[in-house]
Amino acid sequence: MRLVLAPMEGVVDFKMRQLLTDLGGFDLCVTEFVRVVEDTLPERVFHRYCPELKTGGYTRAGTPVRIQLLGQVAHALAANAVKAIRLGSHGIDLNFGCPAKTVNKSKGGAVLLKDPEHMYEIIKAVRDAVDPCHEVSAKIRLGFDDDSNSQEIVDAVVSAGASSLAIHARTKRDGYNPPAYWEKIPPLIKDKNISVVANGEIWQVEDAMLCQKRSHCQDLMLGRGALAMPDLAKQIKSHAEKEHYIPMLWEHVIYHIIHSSMHQDESKCEKYFASRTKQWLGYLKRQYPQANALFDEIRRLKAKDEVADVLRKYAKAPSIDTNHN
């Protein structure tokens, strides 16, 4: 089983990747999408989205990171893919799943699902440009308004020579509304010579096992579930490998928020720490009811130090002889 940390725009940035991979379980991270129009982007753009390039393309915990590109111009995506690889990205991921209206209006992301032939041209151009020793993966949904052309979409990805395929088992119209239709994946990938990663609605270990069963995919991608339960990947891996593991307690989660430096960024405004903490509590409340009370306590706070002081009241360092050190 391989577990991939999903690219989530505005959420899973460098410091979130660092925190989650420090906790263990992940085999690969994919960055937030790098928007490509016509030009080959300067190095500083790739480093902004993927600071891990300075350390060989690995997180602090040693997890490889893959840059994700989004756009519609095949030759431009190919040129930027080559540059990203040269800078140290562990493969290239192509975004055909983003449901954001602003992205789709500029003919990027999920809107390309309407045109599998265009998808084929993009993937083929990138695959031909990138050295065969590097993976070119694609992330898709089952379709745009519906899943009537889902087989055509998958066929385009496979025919273009993609190394692997991540399928978010919902359409663009479905958004993030449950359920995820894992059972629709097996017919699409039957007899296909490609590695497939299933994605969508994996919130706990039981969901992961059920997703594997229904999707016929061993490999999984975790997004919101990993934000709601930061050690979810570790829990899933431990279960699969029949290893003993004690899930993180709430006070340990708060400890990691403070000491991971996830919110510390001198280039950001004073309100940044408070905003990111509140954003994450919105995910954590799904698994930790204490998050609601903490959110209410810091709701009106804006200063970094004020929020940090509140967090410290509840944080507790894990014992050094546990599996959370």
C-alpha positions in Angstrom: 0.0 0.0 0.0 1.2 3.5 -0.9 -0.4 6.5 0.7 -0.3 9.9 -1.1 -0.9 13.2 0.5 -3.4 15.0 -1.8 -2.8 18.5 -3.2 -5.2 20.9 -1.5 -5.0 24.5 -2.7 -4.5 27.0 0.1 -4.3 24.3 2.7 -1.6 21.6 2.1 1.4 23.9 1.7 5.1 23.3 2.6 4.6 23.5 6.4 1.5 21.3 6.4 3.3 18.7 4.3 6.2 18.9 6.8 3.9 18.4 9.8 1.9 15.6 8.3 4.9 13.6 7.0 6.7 14.1 10.3 3.8 12.1 11.8 4.5 9.3 9.4 2.6 7.0 7.0 2.9 8.9 3.7 4.9 7.7 0.7 4.5 10.7 -1.5 3.3 14.3 -1.4 1.8 16.4 -4.3 2.1 20.2 -4.1 -0.6 22.7 -4.6 -1.0 23.3 -8.3 1.4 25.6 -10.1 -0.6 27.5 -12.7 1.0 27.4 -16.2 -0.2 29.7 -19.0 2.3 30.1 -21.9 5.7 30.9 -20.4 8.3 28.8 -18.7 8.1 29.9 -15.1 11.2 31.2 -13.2 12.9 29.0 -10.6 11.6 31.2 -7.7 8.0 30.1 -8.5 8.8 26.4 -8.2 10.7 27.1 -5.0 7.7 29.1 -3.6 5.3 26.2 -4.1 7.9 23.5 -3.3 10.6 24.7 -0.8 11.5 21.0 -0.5 13.4 21.4 -3.8 16.2 22.9 -1.6 16.5 19.5 0.2 16.5 17.3 -2.9 12.7 17.3 -3.2 12.1 15.6 0.2 10.2 16.7 3.3 12.1 16.8 6.6 10.9 13.3 7.2 12.3 12.1 3.9 9.0 11.9 2.0 9.4 12.7 -1.8 7.4 15.6 -3.1 6.0 15.9 -6.6 5.1 19.2 -8.2 1.6 19.5 -9.7 1.0 21.6 -12.8 -2.3 23.0 -14.0 -3.0 24.5 -17.4 -4.3 23.9 -20.9 -1.3 24.6 -23.2 0.5 21.3 -23.9 3.9 22.6 -24.9 4.0 25.1 -22.0 3.2 22.4 -19.5 5.8 20.1 -21.1 8.5 22.8 -20.8 7.6 23.6 -17.2 7.5 19.9 -16.4 11.1 19.5 -17.6 12.2 22.5 -15.5 10.5 21.2 -12.4 12.2 17.8 -12.8 15.6 19.5 -13.3 15.0 21.4 -10.1 14.4 18.2 -8.1 10.7 17.4 -8.3 10.0 13.6 -7.9 8.0 13.3 -11.1 5.2 15.5 -12.4 1.5 15.5 -11.6 -1.1 17.0 -13.9 -4.3 18.5 -12.5 -7.6 17.6 -14.2 -9.6 17.6 -11.0 -9.7 21.1 -9.5 -13.4 22.2 -9.3 -12.7 25.9 -8.6 -14.8 28.2 -10.9 -11.9 30.6 -11.4 -9.7 27.8 -12.6 -12.3 26.2 -14.8 -13.1 29.5 -16.4 -9.6 29.8 -17.7 -9.8 26.2 -19.1 -7.8 24.5 -16.4 -8.5 21.7 -13.9 -11.8 19.7 -14.1 -13.2 21.5 -17.1 -10.7 19.6 -19.2 -12.6 16.4 -18.3 -15.1 17.5 -21.0 -12.4 17.1 -23.6 -10.5 13.8 -23.2 -8.7 14.4 -26.5 -7.2 17.6 -25.1 -6.2 15.8 -21.9 -4.4 13.2 -24.1 -2.5 15.9 -25.9 -1.3 17.5 -22.6 -0.3 14.2 -21.0 1.4 13.0 -24.1 3.4 16.2 -24.5 4.6 16.1 -20.9 5.3 12.4 -21.0 7.4 12.7 -24.2 9.3 15.7 -22.7 10.1 14.2 -19.4 12.8 11.5 -19.1 11.1 8.0 -18.8 12.8 7.4 -15.4 10.5 10.1 -13.9 6.8 9.4 -13.3 4.1 11.5 -14.9 0.8 11.2 -13.0 -2.6 12.6 -13.6 -5.3 13.4 -11.1 -8.9 13.3 -12.4 -12.5 13.1 -11.3 -15.1 10.8 -12.7 -16.4 13.5 -15.0 -17.6 17.1 -15.1 -21.4 17.3 -15.0 -21.8 13.5 -14.9 -19.7 10.4 -15.3 -21.0 9.5 -18.8 -17.5 9.9 -20.4 -15.4 8.5 -17.5 -14.2 5.6 -19.5 -13.1 7.9 -22.3 -11.2 10.0 -19.8 -9.4 7.1 -18.3 -8.6 5.7 -21.7 -7.0 9.1 -22.7 -4.8 9.1 -19.6 -3.6 5.5 -20.2 -3.1 6.0 -24.0 -1.1 9.1 -23.4 1.4 7.1 -21.4 0.8 8.4 -17.9 2.7 6.4 -15.2 -0.1 6.5 -12.7 -3.6 7.9 -12.2 -5.3 9.2 -9.1 -9.1 9.1 -9.3 -11.2 11.3 -7.1 -14.4 9.2 -7.2 -16.8 12.1 -7.7 -17.7 14.4 -10.6 -16.9 18.1 -10.6 -20.7 18.7 -10.0 -20.5 16.5 -6.9 -17.8 18.7 -5.5 -16.9 17.3 -2.1 -20.4 16.1 -1.1 -20.5 12.5 0.1 -20.5 9.8 -0.9 -17.4 9.0 -3.0 -18.3 6.4 -5.6 -15.4 4.1 -5.2 -17.3 1.2 -6.8 -17.3 3.0 -10.1 -13.5 2.7 -10.4 -13.0 -1.0 -11.1 -14.8 -1.1 -14.5 -12.8 1.9 -15.7 -9.4 0.4 -14.9 -10.1 -3.2 -15.8 -7.2 -4.6 -18.0 -5.4 -1.2 -17.9 -1.7 -1.3 -17.4 -1.4 1.6 -15.1 -1.0 2.2 -11.3 -4.2 3.7 -9.9 -4.7 5.6 -6.6 -8.2 5.9 -5.2 -9.3 9.2 -3.5 -12.3 10.6 -1.8 -14.1 10.4 1.6 -11.4 8.5 3.5 -11.7 9.8 7.0 -10.7 6.9 9.1 -9.0 3.5 8.9 -12.3 1.7 8.2 -13.0 4.0 5.2 -9.5 3.2 3.8 -10.2 -0.6 4.0 -13.6 -0.2 2.4 -12.2 2.0 -0.3 -9.6 -0.6 -1.1 -12.3 -3.3 -1.3 -14.7 -1.3 -3.5 -12.2 0.4 -5.8 -9.9 -2.6 -6.2 -7.0 -0.1 -5.6 -4.3 -0.8 -3.1 -2.9 2.7 -3.2 -4.9 5.6 -1.6 -4.8 9.4 -1.6 -5.7 11.3 1.6 -6.8 14.9 1.6 -9.3 16.3 4.1 -9.2 13.1 6.1 -5.5 13.8 7.0 -6.4 17.3 8.1 -9.2 16.1 10.3 -7.0 13.4 11.8 -3.3 14.3 11.4 -2.0 10.8 12.0 -4.5 9.1 9.8 -1.9 7.9 7.4 0.1 6.3 10.2 -3.0 4.7 11.6 -3.9 3.2 8.2 -0.3 1.9 7.6 -0.1 0.4 11.0 -3.4 -1.4 10.6 -2.4 -2.7 7.2 0.9 -3.9 8.5 -0.6 -5.3 11.7 1.5 -3.0 13.9 0.5 -1.7 17.3 -0.3 2.0 17.2 -1.9 4.4 19.6 -3.8 7.3 17.9 -2.8 10.8 18.8 -4.7 12.5 21.6 -6.2 16.0 21.2 -3.6 17.6 23.5 -0.8 16.1 21.3 -2.4 17.4 18.2 -2.3 20.9 19.7 1.3 20.4 20.7 2.2 19.5 17.1 0.4 22.6 15.8 2.5 24.8 18.0 5.9 23.1 17.6 5.7 22.3 14.0 6.2 26.0 13.1 3.4 25.3 10.5 2.0 28.8 11.0 5.2 30.6 11.6 6.1 32.7 8.5 7.7 36.0 8.9 6.7 37.0 5.4 3.0 36.8 6.4 1.0 39.4 8.2 0.3 39.3 11.9 -3.1 37.7 11.4 -1.7 34.7 9.4 -1.2 32.4 12.4 -4.7 33.0 13.7 -6.3 32.5 10.3 -4.5 29.2 9.6 -5.2 27.9 13.1 -9.0 28.6 12.7 -8.9 27.1 9.2 -7.4 23.8 10.5 -9.8 23.7 13.5 -12.6 23.6 10.9 -11.2 20.2 9.7 -10.2 18.9 13.1 -13.7 19.3 14.6 -14.9 16.4 12.5 -12.7 14.0 14.6 -12.0 15.9 17.7 -15.1 17.6 19.4 -12.7 19.7 21.5 -11.9 21.7 18.3 -15.3 23.4 18.5 -14.7 24.9 22.0 -11.1 25.9 21.0 -12.4 27.6 17.9 -14.9 29.6 20.0 -12.2 30.6 22.4 -10.0 32.1 19.6 -12.7 33.2 17.3 -12.2 36.9 17.9 -8.4 36.8 18.4 -6.1 38.0 15.6 -2.7 38.4 17.1 -0.3 35.5 16.7 0.9 35.6 20.3 -2.7 35.7 21.7 -3.7 32.6 19.8 -0.5 30.7 20.7 -1.0 31.5 24.4 -4.5 29.8 24.2 -3.1 26.8 22.4 -0.4 26.3 25.0 -3.1 25.9 27.7 -4.2 22.7 26.0 -1.1 21.4 24.5 0.8 18.4 25.9 4.0 16.9 24.7 3.8 13.2 23.8 5.9 11.0 26.1 9.2 10.2 24.5 8.7 6.5 24.9 5.5 6.5 22.8 5.2 6.1 19.0 4.6 9.9 18.7 8.1 11.2 19.5 
